[in-house]
XYZ file of C-alpha atoms in Angstrom:
302
model
C -14.067 64.732 -2.428
C -11.030 66.920 -2.741
C -9.025 64.611 -0.536
C -10.236 61.577 -2.463
C -9.383 63.160 -5.795
C -5.933 64.052 -4.475
C -5.360 60.523 -3.246
C -6.378 59.053 -6.591
C -4.065 61.503 -8.389
C -1.143 60.579 -6.156
C -1.719 56.872 -6.671
C -2.035 57.253 -10.398
C 1.046 59.467 -10.558
C 3.059 57.070 -8.443
C 2.023 54.158 -10.545
C 3.011 55.970 -13.704
C 6.384 56.905 -12.230
C 7.007 53.358 -11.104
C 6.091 52.043 -14.496
C 8.428 54.459 -16.216
C 11.191 53.643 -13.752
C 10.769 49.928 -14.323
C 10.874 50.351 -18.074
C 14.029 52.482 -17.856
C 15.709 49.956 -15.531
C 14.851 47.088 -17.879
C 16.129 49.006 -20.881
C 19.371 49.815 -19.087
C 19.771 46.189 -18.020
C 19.269 45.088 -21.609
C 21.853 47.617 -22.862
C 24.410 46.446 -20.273
C 23.707 42.828 -21.083
C 24.226 43.296 -24.813
C 27.498 45.163 -24.187
C 28.689 42.328 -21.936
C 27.840 39.771 -24.630
C 29.969 41.676 -27.152
C 32.889 41.959 -24.707
C 32.612 38.300 -23.843
C 32.707 37.241 -27.487
C 35.738 39.440 -28.145
C 37.635 38.219 -25.077
C 36.750 34.612 -25.823
C 38.261 34.957 -29.291
C 41.488 36.497 -27.968
C 41.649 33.858 -25.235
C 41.313 30.969 -27.681
C 43.771 32.487 -30.164
C 46.459 33.016 -27.544
C 46.207 29.510 -26.104
C 46.516 28.130 -29.642
C 49.366 30.475 -30.602
C 52.856 29.402 -31.654
C 54.216 31.321 -28.678
C 52.398 29.084 -26.197
C 53.035 25.895 -28.179
C 56.752 26.650 -28.446
C 57.130 27.364 -24.733
C 55.090 24.281 -23.870
C 57.486 22.110 -25.922
C 60.594 23.204 -23.993
C 62.199 20.404 -21.951
C 63.615 20.681 -18.449
C 67.170 20.070 -19.669
C 66.887 23.072 -22.017
C 66.473 25.650 -19.249
C 68.453 26.862 -16.279
C 65.470 26.585 -13.921
C 63.341 23.456 -14.403
C 60.587 24.959 -12.219
C 59.619 27.293 -15.047
C 58.874 24.336 -17.328
C 56.875 22.520 -14.652
C 54.769 25.608 -13.915
C 54.144 26.157 -17.607
C 52.998 22.564 -18.073
C 50.714 22.695 -15.059
C 48.956 25.922 -15.988
C 48.513 25.055 -19.653
C 46.915 21.740 -18.747
C 44.498 23.319 -16.273
C 43.592 26.157 -18.627
C 41.049 24.865 -21.095
C 40.432 26.500 -24.450
C 37.399 28.721 -24.549
C 35.648 26.370 -26.949
C 35.711 23.522 -24.399
C 34.868 25.484 -21.269
C 31.572 24.761 -19.622
C 30.031 27.951 -18.341
C 26.544 29.049 -17.400
C 26.746 32.263 -19.420
C 23.732 33.212 -21.452
C 24.408 35.109 -24.644
C 21.076 34.792 -26.406
C 18.645 36.668 -24.116
C 16.249 39.150 -25.654
C 14.180 42.046 -24.392
C 11.559 39.588 -23.230
C 13.808 38.498 -20.385
C 13.150 40.076 -17.025
C 15.324 42.812 -15.636
C 16.618 40.481 -12.935
C 17.522 37.780 -15.437
C 19.330 40.284 -17.610
C 21.314 41.643 -14.666
C 22.301 38.174 -13.470
C 23.428 37.126 -16.953
C 25.450 40.331 -17.273
C 27.232 39.713 -13.968
C 28.099 36.187 -15.048
C 29.473 37.401 -18.373
C 31.621 40.040 -16.685
C 32.958 37.407 -14.282
C 33.911 35.062 -17.128
C 35.603 37.897 -18.994
C 37.717 38.676 -15.930
C 38.645 35.027 -15.495
C 39.816 34.671 -19.094
C 41.915 37.833 -18.839
C 43.544 36.541 -15.654
C 44.328 33.172 -17.251
C 45.907 34.842 -20.279
C 48.081 36.992 -18.009
C 49.174 33.884 -16.098
C 50.096 31.934 -19.226
C 51.974 34.915 -20.660
C 53.995 35.113 -17.463
C 54.769 31.376 -17.690
C 55.830 31.716 -21.328
C 58.156 34.596 -20.474
C 59.670 32.657 -17.566
C 60.358 29.586 -19.727
C 61.852 31.608 -22.582
C 64.023 33.634 -20.225
C 65.297 30.513 -18.475
C 66.023 28.915 -21.842
C 67.924 32.002 -23.032
C 69.901 31.973 -19.781
C 70.898 28.338 -20.388
C 71.841 29.039 -23.999
C 74.060 31.941 -22.948
C 75.682 29.742 -20.306
C 76.417 27.065 -22.920
C 77.779 29.671 -25.323
C 80.119 30.951 -22.612
C 81.428 27.433 -21.997
C 82.036 26.939 -25.715
C 83.763 30.312 -26.029
C 86.057 29.506 -23.090
C 87.140 26.291 -24.826
C 87.646 27.968 -28.204
C 89.710 30.697 -26.569
C 91.988 28.154 -24.878
C 92.331 25.901 -27.932
C 93.110 28.787 -30.300
C 96.159 30.026 -28.422
C 98.944 30.480 -30.979
C 96.734 29.330 -33.844
C 95.439 32.621 -35.249
C 97.230 34.696 -37.907
C 95.920 38.109 -36.854
C 98.195 38.816 -33.920
C 95.558 37.617 -31.456
C 93.192 40.452 -32.419
C 90.208 38.103 -32.784
C 91.082 36.363 -29.510
C 91.322 39.675 -27.674
C 87.900 40.681 -28.981
C 86.478 37.348 -27.838
C 88.013 37.777 -24.388
C 86.323 41.155 -23.925
C 82.952 39.902 -25.123
C 83.269 36.801 -22.968
C 83.814 38.885 -19.831
C 80.702 40.960 -20.574
C 78.643 37.834 -21.241
C 79.624 36.355 -17.900
C 78.549 39.524 -16.108
C 75.220 39.470 -17.963
C 74.666 35.846 -16.992
C 75.200 36.594 -13.309
C 73.154 39.819 -13.245
C 69.740 39.162 -11.679
C 68.350 42.213 -13.465
C 69.033 40.741 -16.893
C 65.932 39.973 -18.938
C 65.159 37.785 -21.931
C 66.415 40.257 -24.550
C 69.596 40.897 -22.555
C 70.484 37.203 -22.560
C 69.582 36.822 -26.231
C 71.614 39.835 -27.363
C 74.622 38.758 -25.280
C 74.584 35.297 -26.842
C 74.306 36.678 -30.364
C 77.327 38.928 -29.855
C 79.334 36.170 -28.192
C 78.572 33.708 -30.995
C 79.790 36.250 -33.544
C 83.128 36.770 -31.762
C 83.569 33.027 -31.237
C 83.001 32.368 -34.922
C 85.559 35.047 -35.793
C 88.205 33.151 -33.804
C 87.202 29.879 -35.444
C 87.528 31.499 -38.866
C 90.980 32.834 -37.966
C 92.126 29.388 -36.788
C 90.852 27.768 -39.990
C 92.540 30.431 -42.127
C 95.901 29.849 -40.445
C 95.550 26.070 -40.759
C 94.788 26.411 -44.474
C 97.759 28.749 -44.993
C 100.089 26.403 -43.090
C 98.943 23.493 -45.252
C 99.520 25.505 -48.430
C 103.001 26.535 -47.256
C 103.879 22.919 -46.431
C 102.707 21.751 -49.854
C 104.729 24.475 -51.583
C 107.847 23.540 -49.578
C 107.427 19.861 -50.450
C 107.045 20.730 -54.118
C 110.182 22.877 -54.022
C 112.174 20.070 -52.416
C 110.969 17.605 -55.044
C 111.949 19.973 -57.865
C 115.391 20.516 -56.331
C 115.974 16.776 -55.975
C 114.989 16.206 -59.608
C 117.368 18.910 -60.787
C 120.394 17.530 -58.914
C 119.793 13.953 -60.200
C 119.917 14.871 -63.937
C 122.879 13.435 -66.045
C 124.046 10.929 -63.439
C 125.542 7.583 -64.508
C 124.758 4.222 -63.088
C 125.867 0.636 -63.507
C 123.685 -2.102 -64.908
C 120.701 0.152 -65.513
C 120.578 -0.081 -69.293
C 118.620 -3.282 -69.459
C 121.585 -5.334 -70.836
C 122.401 -8.640 -69.161
C 125.764 -10.320 -69.727
C 125.698 -13.873 -70.939
C 126.565 -16.475 -68.350
C 130.005 -18.044 -68.535
C 131.537 -14.932 -70.062
C 130.582 -15.983 -73.590
C 130.226 -13.680 -76.485
C 126.471 -14.016 -76.719
C 124.436 -10.878 -76.803
C 121.008 -10.201 -75.310
C 119.138 -7.089 -76.340
C 118.260 -4.594 -73.582
C 114.611 -4.267 -72.620
C 112.811 -1.949 -74.930
C 115.038 -3.018 -77.826
C 118.250 -1.421 -79.084
C 118.189 0.892 -82.017
C 121.238 -0.677 -83.670
C 122.955 -4.082 -83.758
C 125.628 -4.595 -81.162
C 129.084 -4.397 -82.717
C 131.795 -6.705 -81.430
C 134.992 -5.256 -80.017
C 136.793 -8.562 -80.414
C 137.217 -8.971 -76.685
C 134.516 -11.560 -76.188
C 131.913 -8.947 -75.303
C 130.007 -6.634 -77.623
C 129.676 -2.922 -77.199
C 126.179 -1.490 -77.379
C 124.527 1.759 -78.387
C 120.773 2.079 -78.334
C 117.767 3.113 -76.283
C 116.162 1.828 -73.107
C 112.576 2.868 -72.612
C 112.935 5.741 -75.058
C 116.111 7.286 -73.555
C 119.459 7.564 -75.301
C 121.979 5.173 -73.794
C 125.423 3.646 -74.391
C 127.196 0.744 -72.743
C 130.607 -0.906 -72.627
C 132.361 -3.726 -70.852
C 135.013 -3.396 -68.225
C 136.305 -6.935 -67.904
C 133.248 -9.001 -67.107
C 131.282 -5.978 -65.809
C 128.955 -4.061 -68.074
C 128.787 -0.306 -67.540
C 125.618 1.413 -68.804
C 125.210 5.164 -69.196
C 121.831 6.710 -69.867
C 120.666 10.282 -70.347
C 117.554 11.378 -68.451
């Protein structure tokens, strides 16, 4: 009887322990499952947001001719196309299980959720790397183009700046540094971007200096032309000329008189020599005229 009672006690105790163990295992599985569901939802949101971000869209729109290394664009295009947004992915994850589900079902669903979370994180890391590669290659190309433009501006501006070549000297120094940055394999995106910004500033300074000198030269030329015109006008004042009064002698040497254009201010008196003398105005200027034989001499004040 004692042995039988002991056996029954052991069986009952073992059964109770097993029951408690099973309940604890199920509860723990349910806790882990619910935590995985929360993590999955959070990661899914970040995953979708990043793939739809301006950063990814901008890098995806870059063309091969805009970068130094076309492979970066091709890799970006390939990975973005194969990476589907979270909303369109077909997965076997279960996010709506309750405590009624078995411990095994809860554990399996949790493992699947964790696996999907890891996959989304890996895909985001891959796309971020592709975006960085494209942007860096694009910045490298932009710096290279800026260097080519600066070289041309430096050559074309020789002798065309008014600052004693100060702006050109500054551009030369910056240009040398930019070329070293372009060739340095350790240079990163920000390095290329900063180098281009500085180079563009120095290049623009030379352009501004060239434009300033051109404007000053044009102003000096205009002032010189104006001075020459004023001098010419001053030296021509009070000069006499023949036949400029508007009077025309009658044909045949007769004594007829024809009024100058603009009309004389007084009748033409006769000097008895077959030709009249004349005093009047032509176009508003004081003028006199007389005959020398058959030639009329007109004098006009300006």
